mmCIF file with all atom_site columns, N, CA and C in Angstrom:
data_model
loop_
_atom_site.group_PDB
_atom_site.id
_atom_site.type_symbol
_atom_site.label_atom_id
_atom_site.label_alt_id
_atom_site.label_comp_id
_atom_site.label_asym_id
_atom_site.label_entity_id
_atom_site.label_seq_id
_atom_site.pdbx_PDB_ins_code
_atom_site.Cartn_x
_atom_site.Cartn_y
_atom_site.Cartn_z
_atom_site.occupancy
_atom_site.B_iso_or_equiv
_atom_site.pdbx_formal_charge
_atom_site.auth_seq_id
_atom_site.auth_comp_id
_atom_site.auth_asym_id
_atom_site.auth_atom_id
_atom_site.pdbx_PDB_model_num
ATOM 1   N N  . MET A 1 1  ? -15.327 8.973   -22.931 1.00 63.00 ? 61  MET A N  1
ATOM 2   C CA . MET A 1 1  ? -16.657 8.846   -22.413 1.00 63.00 ? 61  MET A CA 1
ATOM 3   C C  . MET A 1 1  ? -16.916 9.906   -21.340 1.00 63.00 ? 61  MET A C  1
ATOM 4   N N  . LEU A 1 2  ? -15.900 10.178  -20.532 1.00 65.00 ? 62  LEU A N  1
ATOM 5   C CA . LEU A 1 2  ? -16.090 11.202  -19.508 1.00 65.00 ? 62  LEU A CA 1
ATOM 6   C C  . LEU A 1 2  ? -16.322 12.573  -20.131 1.00 65.00 ? 62  LEU A C  1
ATOM 7   N N  . ASP A 1 3  ? -15.649 12.842  -21.241 1.00 72.00 ? 63  ASP A N  1
ATOM 8   C CA . ASP A 1 3  ? -15.866 14.127  -21.908 1.00 72.00 ? 63  ASP A CA 1
ATOM 9   C C  . ASP A 1 3  ? -17.300 14.236  -22.389 1.00 72.00 ? 63  ASP A C  1
ATOM 10  N N  . TRP A 1 4  ? -17.848 13.152  -22.907 1.00 65.00 ? 64  TRP A N  1
ATOM 11  C CA . TRP A 1 4  ? -19.231 13.154  -23.369 1.00 65.00 ? 64  TRP A CA 1
ATOM 12  C C  . TRP A 1 4  ? -20.189 13.397  -22.205 1.00 65.00 ? 64  TRP A C  1
ATOM 13  N N  . MET A 1 5  ? -19.905 12.754  -21.062 1.00 64.00 ? 65  MET A N  1
ATOM 14  C CA . MET A 1 5  ? -20.757 12.934  -19.892 1.00 64.00 ? 65  MET A CA 1
ATOM 15  C C  . MET A 1 5  ? -20.670 14.363  -19.370 1.00 64.00 ? 65  MET A C  1
ATOM 16  N N  . ARG A 1 6  ? -19.474 14.923  -19.380 1.00 68.00 ? 66  ARG A N  1
ATOM 17  C CA . ARG A 1 6  ? -19.308 16.292  -18.908 1.00 68.00 ? 66  ARG A CA 1
ATOM 18  C C  . ARG A 1 6  ? -19.959 17.293  -19.849 1.00 68.00 ? 66  ARG A C  1
ATOM 19  N N  . SER A 1 7  ? -19.942 16.990  -21.158 1.00 68.00 ? 67  SER A N  1
ATOM 20  C CA . SER A 1 7  ? -20.555 17.916  -22.105 1.00 68.00 ? 67  SER A CA 1
ATOM 21  C C  . SER A 1 7  ? -22.076 17.874  -22.009 1.00 68.00 ? 67  SER A C  1
ATOM 22  N N  . ALA A 1 8  ? -22.647 16.775  -21.524 1.00 66.00 ? 68  ALA A N  1
ATOM 23  C CA . ALA A 1 8  ? -24.090 16.661  -21.394 1.00 66.00 ? 68  ALA A CA 1
ATOM 24  C C  . ALA A 1 8  ? -24.613 17.469  -20.215 1.00 66.00 ? 68  ALA A C  1
ATOM 25  N N  . GLN A 1 9  ? -23.765 17.824  -19.282 1.00 68.00 ? 69  GLN A N  1
ATOM 26  C CA . GLN A 1 9  ? -24.194 18.599  -18.124 1.00 68.00 ? 69  GLN A CA 1
ATOM 27  C C  . GLN A 1 9  ? -24.319 20.070  -18.491 1.00 68.00 ? 69  GLN A C  1
ATOM 28  N N  . ALA A 1 10 ? -25.219 20.731  -17.799 1.00 63.00 ? 70  ALA A N  1
ATOM 29  C CA . ALA A 1 10 ? -25.364 22.172  -18.005 1.00 63.00 ? 70  ALA A CA 1
ATOM 30  C C  . ALA A 1 10 ? -24.150 22.870  -17.420 1.00 63.00 ? 70  ALA A C  1
ATOM 31  N N  . PRO A 1 11 ? -23.687 23.930  -18.045 1.00 61.00 ? 71  PRO A N  1
ATOM 32  C CA . PRO A 1 11 ? -22.526 24.634  -17.492 1.00 61.00 ? 71  PRO A CA 1
ATOM 33  C C  . PRO A 1 11 ? -22.861 25.212  -16.124 1.00 61.00 ? 71  PRO A C  1
ATOM 34  N N  . LYS A 1 12 ? -21.913 25.124  -15.226 1.00 62.00 ? 72  LYS A N  1
ATOM 35  C CA . LYS A 1 12 ? -22.117 25.610  -13.866 1.00 62.00 ? 72  LYS A CA 1
ATOM 36  C C  . LYS A 1 12 ? -21.518 27.000  -13.721 1.00 62.00 ? 72  LYS A C  1
ATOM 37  N N  . ARG A 1 13 ? -22.095 27.728  -12.797 1.00 60.00 ? 73  ARG A N  1
ATOM 38  C CA . ARG A 1 13 ? -21.541 29.049  -12.501 1.00 60.00 ? 73  ARG A CA 1
ATOM 39  C C  . ARG A 1 13 ? -20.270 28.883  -11.687 1.00 60.00 ? 73  ARG A C  1
ATOM 40  N N  . VAL A 1 14 ? -19.352 29.776  -11.880 1.00 55.00 ? 74  VAL A N  1
ATOM 41  C CA . VAL A 1 14 ? -18.106 29.747  -11.129 1.00 55.00 ? 74  VAL A CA 1
ATOM 42  C C  . VAL A 1 14 ? -18.390 30.249  -9.729  1.00 55.00 ? 74  VAL A C  1
ATOM 43  N N  . SER A 1 15 ? -18.023 29.452  -8.737  1.00 55.00 ? 75  SER A N  1
ATOM 44  C CA . SER A 1 15 ? -18.273 29.858  -7.361  1.00 55.00 ? 75  SER A CA 1
ATOM 45  C C  . SER A 1 15 ? -17.207 30.846  -6.912  1.00 55.00 ? 75  SER A C  1
ATOM 46  N N  . ALA A 1 16 ? -17.532 31.582  -5.870  1.00 53.00 ? 76  ALA A N  1
ATOM 47  C CA . ALA A 1 16 ? -16.591 32.549  -5.336  1.00 53.00 ? 76  ALA A CA 1
ATOM 48  C C  . ALA A 1 16 ? -15.464 31.844  -4.593  1.00 53.00 ? 76  ALA A C  1
ATOM 49  N N  . ASN A 1 17 ? -15.742 30.673  -4.058  1.00 53.00 ? 77  ASN A N  1
ATOM 50  C CA . ASN A 1 17 ? -14.733 29.913  -3.321  1.00 53.00 ? 77  ASN A CA 1
ATOM 51  C C  . ASN A 1 17 ? -13.955 29.065  -4.327  1.00 53.00 ? 77  ASN A C  1
ATOM 52  N N  . ARG A 1 18 ? -12.727 29.439  -4.599  1.00 52.00 ? 78  ARG A N  1
ATOM 53  C CA . ARG A 1 18 ? -11.913 28.735  -5.594  1.00 52.00 ? 78  ARG A CA 1
ATOM 54  C C  . ARG A 1 18 ? -11.283 27.471  -5.020  1.00 52.00 ? 78  ARG A C  1
ATOM 55  N N  . GLU A 1 19 ? -11.279 27.325  -3.678  1.00 53.00 ? 79  GLU A N  1
ATOM 56  C CA . GLU A 1 19 ? -10.629 26.175  -3.073  1.00 53.00 ? 79  GLU A CA 1
ATOM 57  C C  . GLU A 1 19 ? -11.407 24.881  -3.316  1.00 53.00 ? 79  GLU A C  1
ATOM 58  N N  . VAL A 1 20 ? -12.719 24.957  -3.337  1.00 53.00 ? 80  VAL A N  1
ATOM 59  C CA . VAL A 1 20 ? -13.549 23.774  -3.524  1.00 53.00 ? 80  VAL A CA 1
ATOM 60  C C  . VAL A 1 20 ? -13.830 23.621  -5.011  1.00 53.00 ? 80  VAL A C  1
ATOM 61  N N  . SER A 1 21 ? -13.465 22.485  -5.552  1.00 56.00 ? 81  SER A N  1
ATOM 62  C CA . SER A 1 21 ? -13.664 22.244  -6.973  1.00 56.00 ? 81  SER A CA 1
ATOM 63  C C  . SER A 1 21 ? -15.100 21.813  -7.226  1.00 56.00 ? 81  SER A C  1
ATOM 64  N N  . THR A 1 22 ? -15.723 22.375  -8.255  1.00 77.00 ? 82  THR A N  1
ATOM 65  C CA . THR A 1 22 ? -17.085 21.990  -8.617  1.00 77.00 ? 82  THR A CA 1
ATOM 66  C C  . THR A 1 22 ? -17.065 20.927  -9.706  1.00 77.00 ? 82  THR A C  1
ATOM 67  N N  . ASP A 1 23 ? -15.880 20.542  -10.149 1.00 87.00 ? 83  ASP A N  1
ATOM 68  C CA . ASP A 1 23 ? -15.758 19.528  -11.181 1.00 87.00 ? 83  ASP A CA 1
ATOM 69  C C  . ASP A 1 23 ? -15.956 18.146  -10.547 1.00 87.00 ? 83  ASP A C  1
ATOM 70  N N  . PRO A 1 24 ? -16.989 17.397  -10.954 1.00 91.00 ? 84  PRO A N  1
ATOM 71  C CA . PRO A 1 24 ? -17.235 16.093  -10.317 1.00 91.00 ? 84  PRO A CA 1
ATOM 72  C C  . PRO A 1 24 ? -16.128 15.078  -10.585 1.00 91.00 ? 84  PRO A C  1
ATOM 73  N N  . VAL A 1 25 ? -15.491 15.170  -11.727 1.00 92.00 ? 85  VAL A N  1
ATOM 74  C CA . VAL A 1 25 ? -14.405 14.230  -12.038 1.00 92.00 ? 85  VAL A CA 1
ATOM 75  C C  . VAL A 1 25 ? -13.215 14.486  -11.132 1.00 92.00 ? 85  VAL A C  1
ATOM 76  N N  . ALA A 1 26 ? -12.867 15.748  -10.932 1.00 91.00 ? 86  ALA A N  1
ATOM 77  C CA . ALA A 1 26 ? -11.752 16.087  -10.048 1.00 91.00 ? 86  ALA A CA 1
ATOM 78  C C  . ALA A 1 26 ? -12.081 15.709  -8.608  1.00 91.00 ? 86  ALA A C  1
ATOM 79  N N  . ALA A 1 27 ? -13.340 15.897  -8.212  1.00 92.00 ? 87  ALA A N  1
ATOM 80  C CA . ALA A 1 27 ? -13.739 15.526  -6.853  1.00 92.00 ? 87  ALA A CA 1
ATOM 81  C C  . ALA A 1 27 ? -13.648 14.014  -6.666  1.00 92.00 ? 87  ALA A C  1
ATOM 82  N N  . ALA A 1 28 ? -14.060 13.250  -7.675  1.00 93.00 ? 88  ALA A N  1
ATOM 83  C CA . ALA A 1 28 ? -13.981 11.788  -7.589  1.00 93.00 ? 88  ALA A CA 1
ATOM 84  C C  . ALA A 1 28 ? -12.531 11.332  -7.535  1.00 93.00 ? 88  ALA A C  1
ATOM 85  N N  . GLN A 1 29 ? -11.680 11.943  -8.349  1.00 93.00 ? 89  GLN A N  1
ATOM 86  C CA . GLN A 1 29 ? -10.261 11.578  -8.339  1.00 93.00 ? 89  GLN A CA 1
ATOM 87  C C  . GLN A 1 29 ? -9.634  11.884  -6.985  1.00 93.00 ? 89  GLN A C  1
ATOM 88  N N  . ALA A 1 30 ? -9.977  13.011  -6.388  1.00 93.00 ? 90  ALA A N  1
ATOM 89  C CA . ALA A 1 30 ? -9.440  13.368  -5.077  1.00 93.00 ? 90  ALA A CA 1
ATOM 90  C C  . ALA A 1 30 ? -9.930  12.387  -4.017  1.00 93.00 ? 90  ALA A C  1
ATOM 91  N N  . PHE A 1 31 ? -11.216 12.010  -4.105  1.00 94.00 ? 91  PHE A N  1
ATOM 92  C CA . PHE A 1 31 ? -11.769 11.063  -3.140  1.00 94.00 ? 91  PHE A CA 1
ATOM 93  C C  . PHE A 1 31 ? -11.061 9.722   -3.229  1.00 94.00 ? 91  PHE A C  1
ATOM 94  N N  . PHE A 1 32 ? -10.920 9.186   -4.448  1.00 94.00 ? 92  PHE A N  1
ATOM 95  C CA . PHE A 1 32 ? -10.294 7.875   -4.607  1.00 94.00 ? 92  PHE A CA 1
ATOM 96  C C  . PHE A 1 32 ? -8.801  7.919   -4.279  1.00 94.00 ? 92  PHE A C  1
ATOM 97  N N  . SER A 1 33 ? -8.135  9.010   -4.561  1.00 93.00 ? 93  SER A N  1
ATOM 98  C CA . SER A 1 33 ? -6.723  9.137   -4.196  1.00 93.00 ? 93  SER A CA 1
ATOM 99  C C  . SER A 1 33 ? -6.559  9.099   -2.678  1.00 93.00 ? 93  SER A C  1
ATOM 100 N N  . GLU A 1 34 ? -7.482  9.751   -1.970  1.00 93.00 ? 94  GLU A N  1
ATOM 101 C CA . GLU A 1 34 ? -7.428  9.737   -0.511  1.00 93.00 ? 94  GLU A CA 1
ATOM 102 C C  . GLU A 1 34 ? -7.694  8.335   0.035   1.00 93.00 ? 94  GLU A C  1
ATOM 103 N N  . GLN A 1 35 ? -8.640  7.620   -0.565  1.00 92.00 ? 95  GLN A N  1
ATOM 104 C CA . GLN A 1 35 ? -8.949  6.266   -0.114  1.00 92.00 ? 95  GLN A CA 1
ATOM 105 C C  . GLN A 1 35 ? -7.778  5.320   -0.374  1.00 92.00 ? 95  GLN A C  1
ATOM 106 N N  . ILE A 1 36 ? -7.126  5.465   -1.510  1.00 91.00 ? 96  ILE A N  1
ATOM 107 C CA . ILE A 1 36 ? -5.980  4.613   -1.838  1.00 91.00 ? 96  ILE A CA 1
ATOM 108 C C  . ILE A 1 36 ? -4.825  4.888   -0.884  1.00 91.00 ? 96  ILE A C  1
ATOM 109 N N  . ALA A 1 37 ? -4.635  6.149   -0.516  1.00 90.00 ? 97  ALA A N  1
ATOM 110 C CA . ALA A 1 37 ? -3.550  6.497   0.409   1.00 90.00 ? 97  ALA A CA 1
ATOM 111 C C  . ALA A 1 37 ? -3.782  5.888   1.793   1.00 90.00 ? 97  ALA A C  1
ATOM 112 N N  . ARG A 1 38 ? -5.041  5.691   2.175   1.00 91.00 ? 98  ARG A N  1
ATOM 113 C CA . ARG A 1 38 ? -5.349  5.127   3.488   1.00 91.00 ? 98  ARG A CA 1
ATOM 114 C C  . ARG A 1 38 ? -5.216  3.604   3.526   1.00 91.00 ? 98  ARG A C  1
ATOM 115 N N  . MET A 1 39 ? -5.169  2.956   2.383   1.00 88.00 ? 99  MET A N  1
ATOM 116 C CA . MET A 1 39 ? -5.128  1.492   2.346   1.00 88.00 ? 99  MET A CA 1
ATOM 117 C C  . MET A 1 39 ? -3.768  0.980   2.827   1.00 88.00 ? 99  MET A C  1
ATOM 118 N N  . PRO A 1 40 ? -3.768  -0.101  3.593   1.00 85.00 ? 100 PRO A N  1
ATOM 119 C CA . PRO A 1 40 ? -2.489  -0.664  4.033   1.00 85.00 ? 100 PRO A CA 1
ATOM 120 C C  . PRO A 1 40 ? -1.790  -1.372  2.872   1.00 85.00 ? 100 PRO A C  1
ATOM 121 N N  . ALA A 1 41 ? -0.485  -1.519  3.009   1.00 79.00 ? 101 ALA A N  1
ATOM 122 C CA . ALA A 1 41 ? 0.285   -2.226  1.983   1.00 79.00 ? 101 ALA A CA 1
ATOM 123 C C  . ALA A 1 41 ? -0.107  -3.697  1.996   1.00 79.00 ? 101 ALA A C  1
ATOM 124 N N  . ILE A 1 42 ? -0.266  -4.285  0.819   1.00 82.00 ? 102 ILE A N  1
ATOM 125 C CA . ILE A 1 42 ? -0.688  -5.680  0.765   1.00 82.00 ? 102 ILE A CA 1
ATOM 126 C C  . ILE A 1 42 ? 0.489   -6.635  0.653   1.00 82.00 ? 102 ILE A C  1
ATOM 127 N N  . TRP A 1 43 ? 1.657   -6.116  0.373   1.00 84.00 ? 103 TRP A N  1
ATOM 128 C CA . TRP A 1 43 ? 2.819   -6.982  0.231   1.00 84.00 ? 103 TRP A CA 1
ATOM 129 C C  . TRP A 1 43 ? 3.507   -7.137  1.572   1.00 84.00 ? 103 TRP A C  1
ATOM 130 N N  . PRO A 1 44 ? 3.831   -8.347  1.966   1.00 80.00 ? 104 PRO A N  1
ATOM 131 C CA . PRO A 1 44 ? 4.526   -8.527  3.248   1.00 80.00 ? 104 PRO A CA 1
ATOM 132 C C  . PRO A 1 44 ? 5.959   -8.013  3.146   1.00 80.00 ? 104 PRO A C  1
ATOM 133 N N  . PRO A 1 45 ? 6.562   -7.700  4.280   1.00 77.00 ? 105 PRO A N  1
ATOM 134 C CA . PRO A 1 45 ? 7.953   -7.228  4.227   1.00 77.00 ? 105 PRO A CA 1
ATOM 135 C C  . PRO A 1 45 ? 8.885   -8.348  3.778   1.00 77.00 ? 105 PRO A C  1
ATOM 136 N N  . GLU A 1 46 ? 10.021  -7.946  3.267   1.00 79.00 ? 106 GLU A N  1
ATOM 137 C CA . GLU A 1 46 ? 11.016  -8.922  2.832   1.00 79.00 ? 106 GLU A CA 1
ATOM 138 C C  . GLU A 1 46 ? 11.515  -9.717  4.027   1.00 79.00 ? 106 GLU A C  1
ATOM 139 N N  . PRO A 1 47 ? 11.758  -10.990 3.865   1.00 73.00 ? 107 PRO A N  1
ATOM 140 C CA . PRO A 1 47 ? 12.253  -11.780 4.993   1.00 73.00 ? 107 PRO A CA 1
ATOM 141 C C  . PRO A 1 47 ? 13.652  -11.322 5.400   1.00 73.00 ? 107 PRO A C  1
ATOM 142 N N  . ALA A 1 48 ? 13.882  -11.258 6.704   1.00 76.00 ? 108 ALA A N  1
ATOM 143 C CA . ALA A 1 48 ? 15.175  -10.812 7.208   1.00 76.00 ? 108 ALA A CA 1
ATOM 144 C C  . ALA A 1 48 ? 16.212  -11.916 7.097   1.00 76.00 ? 108 ALA A C  1
ATOM 145 N N  . ASN A 1 49 ? 15.789  -13.170 7.197   1.00 67.00 ? 109 ASN A N  1
ATOM 146 C CA . ASN A 1 49 ? 16.699  -14.296 7.129   1.00 67.00 ? 109 ASN A CA 1
ATOM 147 C C  . ASN A 1 49 ? 16.503  -14.990 5.783   1.00 67.00 ? 109 ASN A C  1
ATOM 148 N N  . GLU A 1 50 ? 17.507  -14.935 4.938   1.00 75.00 ? 110 GLU A N  1
ATOM 149 C CA . GLU A 1 50 ? 17.377  -15.530 3.613   1.00 75.00 ? 110 GLU A CA 1
ATOM 150 C C  . GLU A 1 50 ? 17.641  -17.032 3.625   1.00 75.00 ? 110 GLU A C  1
ATOM 151 N N  . ASP A 1 51 ? 18.306  -17.529 4.664   1.00 82.00 ? 111 ASP A N  1
ATOM 152 C CA . ASP A 1 51 ? 18.624  -18.950 4.741   1.00 82.00 ? 111 ASP A CA 1
ATOM 153 C C  . ASP A 1 51 ? 17.643  -19.638 5.686   1.00 82.00 ? 111 ASP A C  1
ATOM 154 N N  . PRO A 1 52 ? 16.722  -20.460 5.178   1.00 80.00 ? 112 PRO A N  1
ATOM 155 C CA . PRO A 1 52 ? 15.737  -21.078 6.057   1.00 80.00 ? 112 PRO A CA 1
ATOM 156 C C  . PRO A 1 52 ? 16.346  -22.120 6.994   1.00 80.00 ? 112 PRO A C  1
ATOM 157 N N  . MET A 1 53 ? 17.524  -22.618 6.720   1.00 88.00 ? 113 MET A N  1
ATOM 158 C CA . MET A 1 53 ? 18.156  -23.630 7.565   1.00 88.00 ? 113 MET A CA 1
ATOM 159 C C  . MET A 1 53 ? 19.037  -23.027 8.653   1.00 88.00 ? 113 MET A C  1
ATOM 160 N N  . ALA A 1 54 ? 19.144  -21.712 8.711   1.00 87.00 ? 114 ALA A N  1
ATOM 161 C CA . ALA A 1 54 ? 20.009  -21.075 9.714   1.00 87.00 ? 114 ALA A CA 1
ATOM 162 C C  . ALA A 1 54 ? 19.529  -21.379 11.128  1.00 87.00 ? 114 ALA A C  1
ATOM 163 N N  . GLY A 1 55 ? 18.239  -21.362 11.360  1.00 88.00 ? 115 GLY A N  1
ATOM 164 C CA . GLY A 1 55 ? 17.703  -21.676 12.677  1.00 88.00 ? 115 GLY A CA 1
ATOM 165 C C  . GLY A 1 55 ? 17.985  -23.109 13.082  1.00 88.00 ? 115 GLY A C  1
ATOM 166 N N  . VAL A 1 56 ? 17.878  -24.019 12.129  1.00 92.00 ? 116 VAL A N  1
ATOM 167 C CA . VAL A 1 56 ? 18.166  -25.434 12.404  1.00 92.00 ? 116 VAL A CA 1
ATOM 168 C C  . VAL A 1 56 ? 19.641  -25.594 12.752  1.00 92.00 ? 116 VAL A C  1
ATOM 169 N N  . ALA A 1 57 ? 20.521  -24.919 12.027  1.00 92.00 ? 117 ALA A N  1
ATOM 170 C CA . ALA A 1 57 ? 21.956  -25.014 12.290  1.00 92.00 ? 117 ALA A CA 1
ATOM 171 C C  . ALA A 1 57 ? 22.292  -24.490 13.687  1.00 92.00 ? 117 ALA A C  1
ATOM 172 N N  . GLU A 1 58 ? 21.640  -23.436 14.119  1.00 93.00 ? 118 GLU A N  1
ATOM 173 C CA . GLU A 1 58 ? 21.890  -22.893 15.456  1.00 93.00 ? 118 GLU A CA 1
ATOM 174 C C  . GLU A 1 58 ? 21.472  -23.881 16.540  1.00 93.00 ? 118 GLU A C  1
ATOM 175 N N  . VAL A 1 59 ? 20.321  -24.529 16.353  1.00 94.00 ? 119 VAL A N  1
ATOM 176 C CA . VAL A 1 59 ? 19.845  -25.500 17.345  1.00 94.00 ? 119 VAL A CA 1
ATOM 177 C C  . VAL A 1 59 ? 20.783  -26.706 17.409  1.00 94.00 ? 119 VAL A C  1
ATOM 178 N N  . VAL A 1 60 ? 21.216  -27.191 16.240  1.00 95.00 ? 120 VAL A N  1
ATOM 179 C CA . VAL A 1 60 ? 22.126  -28.345 16.215  1.00 95.00 ? 120 VAL A CA 1
ATOM 180 C C  . VAL A 1 60 ? 23.453  -27.985 16.864  1.00 95.00 ? 120 VAL A C  1
ATOM 181 N N  . GLU A 1 61 ? 23.977  -26.799 16.563  1.00 94.00 ? 121 GLU A N  1
ATOM 182 C CA . GLU A 1 61 ? 25.240  -26.370 17.165  1.00 94.00 ? 121 GLU A CA 1
ATOM 183 C C  . GLU A 1 61 ? 25.104  -26.266 18.685  1.00 94.00 ? 121 GLU A C  1
ATOM 184 N N  . HIS A 1 62 ? 24.001  -25.716 19.150  1.00 95.00 ? 122 HIS A N  1
ATOM 185 C CA . HIS A 1 62 ? 23.784  -25.594 20.593  1.00 95.00 ? 122 HIS A CA 1
ATOM 186 C C  . HIS A 1 62 ? 23.712  -26.973 21.255  1.00 95.00 ? 122 HIS A C  1
ATOM 187 N N  . GLU A 1 63 ? 23.011  -27.901 20.636  1.00 95.00 ? 123 GLU A N  1
ATOM 188 C CA . GLU A 1 63 ? 22.887  -29.249 21.200  1.00 95.00 ? 123 GLU A CA 1
ATOM 189 C C  . GLU A 1 63 ? 24.238  -29.980 21.195  1.00 95.00 ? 123 GLU A C  1
ATOM 190 N N  . LEU A 1 64 ? 25.045  -29.768 20.145  1.00 95.00 ? 124 LEU A N  1
ATOM 191 C CA . LEU A 1 64 ? 26.370  -30.386 20.110  1.00 95.00 ? 124 LEU A CA 1
ATOM 192 C C  . LEU A 1 64 ? 27.283  -29.813 21.194  1.00 95.00 ? 124 LEU A C  1
ATOM 193 N N  . GLN A 1 65 ? 27.146  -28.507 21.474  1.00 94.00 ? 125 GLN A N  1
ATOM 194 C CA . GLN A 1 65 ? 27.928  -27.906 22.551  1.00 94.00 ? 125 GLN A CA 1
ATOM 195 C C  . GLN A 1 65 ? 27.519  -28.470 23.906  1.00 94.00 ? 125 GLN A C  1
ATOM 196 N N  . ILE A 1 66 ? 26.223  -28.634 24.115  1.00 94.00 ? 126 ILE A N  1
ATOM 197 C CA . ILE A 1 66 ? 25.751  -29.202 25.380  1.00 94.00 ? 126 ILE A CA 1
ATOM 198 C C  . ILE A 1 66 ? 26.243  -30.640 25.539  1.00 94.00 ? 126 ILE A C  1
ATOM 199 N N  . ALA A 1 67 ? 26.246  -31.410 24.445  1.00 94.00 ? 127 ALA A N  1
ATOM 200 C CA . ALA A 1 67 ? 26.670  -32.816 24.499  1.00 94.00 ? 127 ALA A CA 1
ATOM 201 C C  . ALA A 1 67 ? 28.184  -32.937 24.657  1.00 94.00 ? 127 ALA A C  1
ATOM 202 N N  . GLY A 1 68 ? 28.939  -31.874 24.440  1.00 92.00 ? 128 GLY A N  1
ATOM 203 C CA . GLY A 1 68 ? 30.380  -31.914 24.627  1.00 92.00 ? 128 GLY A CA 1
ATOM 204 C C  . GLY A 1 68 ? 31.167  -32.201 23.377  1.00 92.00 ? 128 GLY A C  1
ATOM 205 N N  . PHE A 1 69 ? 30.517  -32.225 22.229  1.00 90.00 ? 129 PHE A N  1
ATOM 206 C CA . PHE A 1 69 ? 31.231  -32.465 20.980  1.00 90.00 ? 129 PHE A CA 1
ATOM 207 C C  . PHE A 1 69 ? 31.851  -31.184 20.413  1.00 90.00 ? 129 PHE A C  1
ATOM 208 N N  . LEU A 1 70 ? 31.343  -30.032 20.780  1.00 84.00 ? 130 LEU A N  1
ATOM 209 C CA . LEU A 1 70 ? 31.903  -28.733 20.338  1.00 84.00 ? 130 LEU A CA 1
ATOM 210 C C  . LEU A 1 70 ? 32.298  -27.920 21.559  1.00 84.00 ? 130 LEU A C  1
ATOM 211 N N  . ARG A 1 71 ? 33.331  -27.132 21.386  1.00 77.00 ? 131 ARG A N  1
ATOM 212 C CA . ARG A 1 71 ? 33.767  -26.251 22.480  1.00 77.00 ? 131 ARG A CA 1
ATOM 213 C C  . ARG A 1 71 ? 33.638  -24.825 22.094  1.00 77.00 ? 131 ARG A C  1
#
């Protein structure tokens, strides 16, 4: 479909400045690539602690040490 749309346009003259692309498809791709690069990552980082009960075990161990059952 894009080829059909591009063929319907009148041919453009080649500009002297080769750095700026006159191709609208290439300009759109560059624009969207830049926007995607600016987007933050949507996936949260991997959890550092794989064992959810590790925190509970630390609290219980600390309380047992305070009570005098562990040394």
